[in-house]
Amino acid sequence: MDFSRETDLVDAEALEAAVTLIGCGGIGSFAALALAKMGCIHLTIYDDDRVEDHNIPNQLYRPQDVGKLKVECLAQIIKDFTGIAVDARPERFQGQRVQGVVVSGVDSMEARRRIWERSIRYKAAVLAYIDARMGAEVARVYTVRPADPDHVRFYERTLYTDDEAWQVPCTAQAIIYNGFAIASLVAGQVKRIAMGETSNLEIIFDQKTLTFLAH
Amino acid sequence: MSVGTMQEQEKIVVKVVTLGKSTQEVRRDTPFTLDALLKEIGVNGGLEVRVNGQAVERARPLVHGDTVLLVPKIKGGR
């Protein structure tokens, strides 16, 4: 790919670090494409789900992908759009060893806590951990450095339980423009990390009230 | 300045933004706390509360111009 239109924004070499994406659904499918298009060439994706009909309106998948493994479809889509071959892992993420930048787009707080405790917390090999959450038209994106005790304390305060979480009706869980927005925020955070710029610990974005909060 | 305008200026106006839902203004003649506001508008679980972007104690008095954000504890993604 010719990255000449972004060379003053991001250094292609800086994006060569490993990026692992856990969850290839409403967040992860778009984030994977954004990261690959931006130039993240060492991308590993995890998900054991298959594409269902109800994924088509709000995830990157095509009607012909229904019934197939998400990671395999996503790898093919990324290959078609960028030429990049991602490492597709059709398995549930359960404490595998990871390094570089890790992005989580899973669908429960229990899964987030498990990923955090088994593979991220105080792991020096993980340069940064980005946890993106979506519900209806709201997004929350956390970016922390797992080796930094202050960041660990901050992040763990955001790990509310599934019972404490907002119970969004099945019919209001996801809409495509929120997935695009979160993918954009995730890619922006990966770029900041890669370039050694300050990333935001917390970003909150709501399409309904057009609220944006970052610090 | 008219009397009506002066009275309007003495009101405490707080913006309440419930992310994912709506924005409203709450107007009061007398000081009130965040806790009183939350009880009045019926905020229960599933939401975090920020005032002007910061997490604060619920006993915090609200002042004119404050923005109260009610942030859903969302968990989706996959």
PDB file of N, CA, C and O in Angstrom, chain A residues 159-215:
ATOM      1  N   LEU A 159     -13.797  -1.622  35.993  1.00  0.00           N
ATOM      2  CA  LEU A 159     -14.276  -2.993  35.765  1.00  0.00           C
ATOM      3  C   LEU A 159     -15.495  -3.298  36.630  1.00  0.00           C
ATOM      4  O   LEU A 159     -15.436  -4.120  37.544  1.00  0.00           O
ATOM      5  N   TYR A 160     -16.585  -2.637  36.337  1.00  0.00           N
ATOM      6  CA  TYR A 160     -17.840  -2.966  37.015  1.00  0.00           C
ATOM      7  C   TYR A 160     -18.265  -4.362  36.557  1.00  0.00           C
ATOM      8  O   TYR A 160     -17.751  -4.899  35.568  1.00  0.00           O
ATOM      9  N   THR A 161     -19.193  -4.937  37.290  1.00  0.00           N
ATOM     10  CA  THR A 161     -19.630  -6.296  36.944  1.00  0.00           C
ATOM     11  C   THR A 161     -20.723  -6.248  35.877  1.00  0.00           C
ATOM     12  O   THR A 161     -21.316  -5.195  35.612  1.00  0.00           O
ATOM     13  N   ASP A 162     -20.995  -7.414  35.299  1.00  0.00           N
ATOM     14  CA  ASP A 162     -22.089  -7.492  34.324  1.00  0.00           C
ATOM     15  C   ASP A 162     -23.428  -7.152  34.974  1.00  0.00           C
ATOM     16  O   ASP A 162     -24.293  -6.561  34.342  1.00  0.00           O
ATOM     17  N   ASP A 163     -23.581  -7.520  36.242  1.00  0.00           N
ATOM     18  CA  ASP A 163     -24.844  -7.205  36.932  1.00  0.00           C
ATOM     19  C   ASP A 163     -25.005  -5.700  37.138  1.00  0.00           C
ATOM     20  O   ASP A 163     -26.115  -5.184  37.131  1.00  0.00           O
ATOM     21  N   GLU A 164     -23.884  -5.014  37.340  1.00  0.00           N
ATOM     22  CA  GLU A 164     -23.946  -3.557  37.543  1.00  0.00           C
ATOM     23  C   GLU A 164     -24.139  -2.806  36.234  1.00  0.00           C
ATOM     24  O   GLU A 164     -24.528  -1.647  36.231  1.00  0.00           O
ATOM     25  N   ALA A 165     -23.830  -3.474  35.136  1.00  0.00           N
ATOM     26  CA  ALA A 165     -23.838  -2.775  33.840  1.00  0.00           C
ATOM     27  C   ALA A 165     -25.255  -2.432  33.405  1.00  0.00           C
ATOM     28  O   ALA A 165     -26.239  -3.028  33.842  1.00  0.00           O
ATOM     29  N   TRP A 166     -25.309  -1.438  32.517  1.00  0.00           N
ATOM     30  CA  TRP A 166     -26.563  -0.987  31.909  1.00  0.00           C
ATOM     31  C   TRP A 166     -27.150  -2.142  31.103  1.00  0.00           C
ATOM     32  O   TRP A 166     -26.474  -2.713  30.249  1.00  0.00           O
ATOM     33  N   GLN A 167     -28.382  -2.488  31.381  1.00  0.00           N
ATOM     34  CA  GLN A 167     -29.013  -3.606  30.682  1.00  0.00           C
ATOM     35  C   GLN A 167     -29.689  -3.077  29.421  1.00  0.00           C
ATOM     36  O   GLN A 167     -30.816  -2.585  29.457  1.00  0.00           O
ATOM     37  N   VAL A 168     -28.970  -3.162  28.332  1.00  0.00           N
ATOM     38  CA  VAL A 168     -29.471  -2.646  27.060  1.00  0.00           C
ATOM     39  C   VAL A 168     -30.349  -3.725  26.403  1.00  0.00           C
ATOM     40  O   VAL A 168     -29.928  -4.872  26.305  1.00  0.00           O
ATOM     41  N   PRO A 169     -31.557  -3.370  25.964  1.00  0.00           N
ATOM     42  CA  PRO A 169     -32.379  -4.376  25.280  1.00  0.00           C
ATOM     43  C   PRO A 169     -31.654  -4.930  24.051  1.00  0.00           C
ATOM     44  O   PRO A 169     -30.852  -4.224  23.426  1.00  0.00           O
ATOM     45  N   CYS A 170     -31.948  -6.170  23.706  1.00  0.00           N
ATOM     46  CA  CYS A 170     -31.315  -6.802  22.535  1.00  0.00           C
ATOM     47  C   CYS A 170     -31.505  -5.941  21.281  1.00  0.00           C
ATOM     48  O   CYS A 170     -30.663  -5.933  20.389  1.00  0.00           O
ATOM     49  N   THR A 171     -32.619  -5.228  21.243  1.00  0.00           N
ATOM     50  CA  THR A 171     -32.958  -4.453  20.050  1.00  0.00           C
ATOM     51  C   THR A 171     -32.309  -3.072  20.032  1.00  0.00           C
ATOM     52  O   THR A 171     -32.596  -2.263  19.147  1.00  0.00           O
ATOM     53  N   ALA A 172     -31.433  -2.792  21.016  1.00  0.00           N
ATOM     54  CA  ALA A 172     -30.781  -1.475  21.050  1.00  0.00           C
ATOM     55  C   ALA A 172     -29.293  -1.609  21.355  1.00  0.00           C
ATOM     56  O   ALA A 172     -28.678  -0.690  21.874  1.00  0.00           O
ATOM     57  N   GLN A 173     -28.734  -2.761  21.042  1.00  0.00           N
ATOM     58  CA  GLN A 173     -27.347  -2.994  21.458  1.00  0.00           C
ATOM     59  C   GLN A 173     -26.308  -2.381  20.523  1.00  0.00           C
ATOM     60  O   GLN A 173     -25.239  -1.989  20.970  1.00  0.00           O
ATOM     61  N   ALA A 174     -26.617  -2.329  19.252  1.00  0.00           N
ATOM     62  CA  ALA A 174     -25.561  -1.912  18.318  1.00  0.00           C
ATOM     63  C   ALA A 174     -26.148  -1.292  17.070  1.00  0.00           C
ATOM     64  O   ALA A 174     -27.192  -1.729  16.571  1.00  0.00           O
ATOM     65  N   ILE A 175     -25.464  -0.273  16.589  1.00  0.00           N
ATOM     66  CA  ILE A 175     -25.813   0.324  15.304  1.00  0.00           C
ATOM     67  C   ILE A 175     -24.518   0.709  14.613  1.00  0.00           C
ATOM     68  O   ILE A 175     -23.549   1.111  15.261  1.00  0.00           O
ATOM     69  N   ILE A 176     -24.499   0.580  13.302  1.00  0.00           N
ATOM     70  CA  ILE A 176     -23.220   0.566  12.588  1.00  0.00           C
ATOM     71  C   ILE A 176     -22.386   1.821  12.816  1.00  0.00           C
ATOM     72  O   ILE A 176     -21.167   1.747  12.951  1.00  0.00           O
ATOM     73  N   TYR A 177     -23.031   2.997  12.884  1.00  0.00           N
ATOM     74  CA  TYR A 177     -22.194   4.196  12.976  1.00  0.00           C
ATOM     75  C   TYR A 177     -21.436   4.261  14.294  1.00  0.00           C
ATOM     76  O   TYR A 177     -20.392   4.905  14.385  1.00  0.00           O
ATOM     77  N   ASN A 178     -21.950   3.591  15.320  1.00  0.00           N
ATOM     78  CA  ASN A 178     -21.205   3.567  16.578  1.00  0.00           C
ATOM     79  C   ASN A 178     -19.979   2.662  16.452  1.00  0.00           C
ATOM     80  O   ASN A 178     -18.914   2.967  16.986  1.00  0.00           O
ATOM     81  N   GLY A 179     -20.142   1.555  15.730  1.00  0.00           N
ATOM     82  CA  GLY A 179     -18.988   0.688  15.485  1.00  0.00           C
ATOM     83  C   GLY A 179     -17.888   1.395  14.716  1.00  0.00           C
ATOM     84  O   GLY A 179     -16.702   1.290  15.041  1.00  0.00           O
ATOM     85  N   PHE A 180     -18.291   2.159  13.697  1.00  0.00           N
ATOM     86  CA  PHE A 180     -17.310   2.950  12.938  1.00  0.00           C
ATOM     87  C   PHE A 180     -16.610   3.965  13.861  1.00  0.00           C
ATOM     88  O   PHE A 180     -15.390   4.151  13.792  1.00  0.00           O
ATOM     89  N   ALA A 181     -17.405   4.635  14.684  1.00  0.00           N
ATOM     90  CA  ALA A 181     -16.839   5.674  15.562  1.00  0.00           C
ATOM     91  C   ALA A 181     -15.825   5.072  16.531  1.00  0.00           C
ATOM     92  O   ALA A 181     -14.743   5.629  16.750  1.00  0.00           O
ATOM     93  N   ILE A 182     -16.176   3.932  17.102  1.00  0.00           N
ATOM     94  CA  ILE A 182     -15.267   3.305  18.070  1.00  0.00           C
ATOM     95  C   ILE A 182     -14.003   2.822  17.362  1.00  0.00           C
ATOM     96  O   ILE A 182     -12.893   2.976  17.887  1.00  0.00           O
ATOM     97  N   ALA A 183     -14.164   2.252  16.170  1.00  0.00           N
ATOM     98  CA  ALA A 183     -12.983   1.820  15.408  1.00  0.00           C
ATOM     99  C   ALA A 183     -12.060   3.004  15.152  1.00  0.00           C
ATOM    100  O   ALA A 183     -10.830   2.890  15.230  1.00  0.00           O
ATOM    101  N   SER A 184     -12.648   4.139  14.864  1.00  0.00           N
ATOM    102  CA  SER A 184     -11.866   5.350  14.636  1.00  0.00           C
ATOM    103  C   SER A 184     -11.106   5.757  15.897  1.00  0.00           C
ATOM    104  O   SER A 184      -9.915   6.092  15.841  1.00  0.00           O
ATOM    105  N   LEU A 185     -11.800   5.719  17.027  1.00  0.00           N
ATOM    106  CA  LEU A 185     -11.148   6.078  18.292  1.00  0.00           C
ATOM    107  C   LEU A 185     -10.025   5.089  18.621  1.00  0.00           C
ATOM    108  O   LEU A 185      -8.946   5.488  19.071  1.00  0.00           O
ATOM    109  N   VAL A 186     -10.276   3.818  18.392  1.00  0.00           N
ATOM    110  CA  VAL A 186      -9.254   2.797  18.671  1.00  0.00           C
ATOM    111  C   VAL A 186      -8.031   3.015  17.778  1.00  0.00           C
ATOM    112  O   VAL A 186      -6.884   3.007  18.257  1.00  0.00           O
ATOM    113  N   ALA A 187      -8.261   3.227  16.495  1.00  0.00           N
ATOM    114  CA  ALA A 187      -7.127   3.432  15.576  1.00  0.00           C
ATOM    115  C   ALA A 187      -6.338   4.676  15.974  1.00  0.00           C
ATOM    116  O   ALA A 187      -5.105   4.690  15.920  1.00  0.00           O
ATOM    117  N   GLY A 188      -7.048   5.715  16.385  1.00  0.00           N
ATOM    118  CA  GLY A 188      -6.373   6.936  16.831  1.00  0.00           C
ATOM    119  C   GLY A 188      -5.504   6.693  18.051  1.00  0.00           C
ATOM    120  O   GLY A 188      -4.380   7.216  18.151  1.00  0.00           O
ATOM    121  N   GLN A 189      -6.004   5.879  18.964  1.00  0.00           N
ATOM    122  CA  GLN A 189      -5.221   5.564  20.159  1.00  0.00           C
ATOM    123  C   GLN A 189      -3.996   4.723  19.795  1.00  0.00           C
ATOM    124  O   GLN A 189      -2.905   4.940  20.326  1.00  0.00           O
ATOM    125  N   VAL A 190      -4.168   3.761  18.897  1.00  0.00           N
ATOM    126  CA  VAL A 190      -3.021   2.938  18.469  1.00  0.00           C
ATOM    127  C   VAL A 190      -1.960   3.825  17.824  1.00  0.00           C
ATOM    128  O   VAL A 190      -0.763   3.675  18.074  1.00  0.00           O
ATOM    129  N   LYS A 191      -2.395   4.761  17.011  1.00  0.00           N
ATOM    130  CA  LYS A 191      -1.444   5.690  16.376  1.00  0.00           C
ATOM    131  C   LYS A 191      -0.701   6.506  17.435  1.00  0.00           C
ATOM    132  O   LYS A 191       0.525   6.664  17.358  1.00  0.00           O
ATOM    133  N   ARG A 192      -1.428   7.019  18.438  1.00  0.00           N
ATOM    134  CA  ARG A 192      -0.761   7.810  19.483  1.00  0.00           C
ATOM    135  C   ARG A 192       0.274   6.972  20.219  1.00  0.00           C
ATOM    136  O   ARG A 192       1.365   7.440  20.524  1.00  0.00           O
ATOM    137  N   ILE A 193      -0.091   5.746  20.540  1.00  0.00           N
ATOM    138  CA  ILE A 193       0.852   4.856  21.240  1.00  0.00           C
ATOM    139  C   ILE A 193       2.074   4.605  20.358  1.00  0.00           C
ATOM    140  O   ILE A 193       3.216   4.715  20.810  1.00  0.00           O
ATOM    141  N   ALA A 194       1.830   4.281  19.099  1.00  0.00           N
ATOM    142  CA  ALA A 194       2.934   3.963  18.187  1.00  0.00           C
ATOM    143  C   ALA A 194       3.881   5.147  18.012  1.00  0.00           C
ATOM    144  O   ALA A 194       5.097   4.973  17.888  1.00  0.00           O
ATOM    145  N   MET A 195       3.317   6.343  18.018  1.00  0.00           N
ATOM    146  CA  MET A 195       4.121   7.542  17.783  1.00  0.00           C
ATOM    147  C   MET A 195       4.685   8.131  19.071  1.00  0.00           C
ATOM    148  O   MET A 195       5.327   9.180  19.045  1.00  0.00           O
ATOM    149  N   GLY A 196       4.418   7.489  20.194  1.00  0.00           N
ATOM    150  CA  GLY A 196       4.921   8.002  21.463  1.00  0.00           C
ATOM    151  C   GLY A 196       4.203   9.245  21.934  1.00  0.00           C
ATOM    152  O   GLY A 196       4.714   9.997  22.770  1.00  0.00           O
ATOM    153  N   GLU A 197       3.002   9.470  21.404  1.00  0.00           N
ATOM    154  CA  GLU A 197       2.208  10.622  21.828  1.00  0.00           C
ATOM    155  C   GLU A 197       1.382  10.243  23.059  1.00  0.00           C
ATOM    156  O   GLU A 197       1.225   9.065  23.376  1.00  0.00           O
ATOM    157  N   THR A 198       0.853  11.238  23.732  1.00  0.00           N
ATOM    158  CA  THR A 198       0.006  10.973  24.893  1.00  0.00           C
ATOM    159  C   THR A 198      -1.336  10.428  24.437  1.00  0.00           C
ATOM    160  O   THR A 198      -2.007  11.036  23.603  1.00  0.00           O
ATOM    161  N   SER A 199      -1.687   9.276  24.980  1.00  0.00           N
ATOM    162  CA  SER A 199      -3.011   8.719  24.670  1.00  0.00           C
ATOM    163  C   SER A 199      -3.957   9.051  25.818  1.00  0.00           C
ATOM    164  O   SER A 199      -3.520   9.378  26.915  1.00  0.00           O
ATOM    165  N   ASN A 200      -5.233   8.955  25.541  1.00  0.00           N
ATOM    166  CA  ASN A 200      -6.231   9.298  26.550  1.00  0.00           C
ATOM    167  C   ASN A 200      -6.589   8.063  27.368  1.00  0.00           C
ATOM    168  O   ASN A 200      -6.897   7.019  26.804  1.00  0.00           O
ATOM    169  N   LEU A 201      -6.564   8.212  28.694  1.00  0.00           N
ATOM    170  CA  LEU A 201      -6.947   7.090  29.543  1.00  0.00           C
ATOM    171  C   LEU A 201      -8.389   6.687  29.307  1.00  0.00           C
ATOM    172  O   LEU A 201      -8.714   5.510  29.281  1.00  0.00           O
ATOM    173  N   GLU A 202      -9.226   7.688  29.141  1.00  0.00           N
ATOM    174  CA  GLU A 202     -10.656   7.406  28.981  1.00  0.00           C
ATOM    175  C   GLU A 202     -11.249   8.320  27.926  1.00  0.00           C
ATOM    176  O   GLU A 202     -11.029   9.534  27.951  1.00  0.00           O
ATOM    177  N   ILE A 203     -11.998   7.721  27.013  1.00  0.00           N
ATOM    178  CA  ILE A 203     -12.776   8.490  26.044  1.00  0.00           C
ATOM    179  C   ILE A 203     -14.218   8.013  26.148  1.00  0.00           C
ATOM    180  O   ILE A 203     -14.481   6.805  26.109  1.00  0.00           O
ATOM    181  N   ILE A 204     -15.114   8.956  26.290  1.00  0.00           N
ATOM    182  CA  ILE A 204     -16.545   8.634  26.320  1.00  0.00           C
ATOM    183  C   ILE A 204     -17.203   9.416  25.196  1.00  0.00           C
ATOM    184  O   ILE A 204     -16.964  10.622  25.054  1.00  0.00           O
ATOM    185  N   PHE A 205     -18.000   8.727  24.409  1.00  0.00           N
ATOM    186  CA  PHE A 205     -18.610   9.363  23.249  1.00  0.00           C
ATOM    187  C   PHE A 205     -20.045   8.886  23.127  1.00  0.00           C
ATOM    188  O   PHE A 205     -20.327   7.699  23.279  1.00  0.00           O
ATOM    189  N   ASP A 206     -20.941   9.824  22.889  1.00  0.00           N
ATOM    190  CA  ASP A 206     -22.353   9.466  22.723  1.00  0.00           C
ATOM    191  C   ASP A 206     -22.911  10.134  21.474  1.00  0.00           C
ATOM    192  O   ASP A 206     -22.918  11.368  21.369  1.00  0.00           O
ATOM    193  N   GLN A 207     -23.385   9.318  20.567  1.00  0.00           N
ATOM    194  CA  GLN A 207     -23.951   9.856  19.321  1.00  0.00           C
ATOM    195  C   GLN A 207     -25.316  10.490  19.556  1.00  0.00           C
ATOM    196  O   GLN A 207     -25.710  11.402  18.836  1.00  0.00           O
ATOM    197  N   LYS A 208     -26.045  10.007  20.556  1.00  0.00           N
ATOM    198  CA  LYS A 208     -27.405  10.498  20.777  1.00  0.00           C
ATOM    199  C   LYS A 208     -27.404  11.959  21.217  1.00  0.00           C
ATOM    200  O   LYS A 208     -28.155  12.779  20.684  1.00  0.00           O
ATOM    201  N   THR A 209     -26.560  12.272  22.201  1.00  0.00           N
ATOM    202  CA  THR A 209     -26.517  13.657  22.708  1.00  0.00           C
ATOM    203  C   THR A 209     -25.302  14.413  22.170  1.00  0.00           C
ATOM    204  O   THR A 209     -25.074  15.556  22.552  1.00  0.00           O
ATOM    205  N   LEU A 210     -24.540  13.779  21.299  1.00  0.00           N
ATOM    206  CA  LEU A 210     -23.302  14.342  20.751  1.00  0.00           C
ATOM    207  C   LEU A 210     -22.397  14.892  21.848  1.00  0.00           C
ATOM    208  O   LEU A 210     -21.982  16.047  21.845  1.00  0.00           O
ATOM    209  N   THR A 211     -22.138  14.002  22.792  1.00  0.00           N
ATOM    210  CA  THR A 211     -21.244  14.311  23.911  1.00  0.00           C
ATOM    211  C   THR A 211     -19.914  13.623  23.675  1.00  0.00           C
ATOM    212  O   THR A 211     -19.877  12.450  23.282  1.00  0.00           O
ATOM    213  N   PHE A 212     -18.823  14.344  23.926  1.00  0.00           N
ATOM    214  CA  PHE A 212     -17.490  13.757  23.794  1.00  0.00           C
ATOM    215  C   PHE A 212     -16.672  14.191  24.995  1.00  0.00           C
ATOM    216  O   PHE A 212     -16.568  15.381  25.289  1.00  0.00           O
ATOM    217  N   LEU A 213     -16.132  13.217  25.695  1.00  0.00           N
ATOM    218  CA  LEU A 213     -15.335  13.491  26.884  1.00  0.00           C
ATOM    219  C   LEU A 213     -14.052  12.688  26.783  1.00  0.00           C
ATOM    220  O   LEU A 213     -14.087  11.470  26.570  1.00  0.00           O
ATOM    221  N   ALA A 214     -12.917  13.349  26.940  1.00  0.00           N
ATOM    222  CA  ALA A 214     -11.636  12.642  26.869  1.00  0.00           C
ATOM    223  C   ALA A 214     -10.690  13.211  27.908  1.00  0.00           C
ATOM    224  O   ALA A 214     -10.629  14.421  28.102  1.00  0.00           O
ATOM    225  N   HIS A 215     -10.004  12.325  28.595  1.00  0.00           N
ATOM    226  CA  HIS A 215      -8.982  12.797  29.538  1.00  0.00           C
ATOM    227  C   HIS A 215      -7.935  11.725  29.744  1.00  0.00           C
ATOM    228  O   HIS A 215      -8.090  10.606  29.280  1.00  0.00           O
TER     229      HIS A 215
END
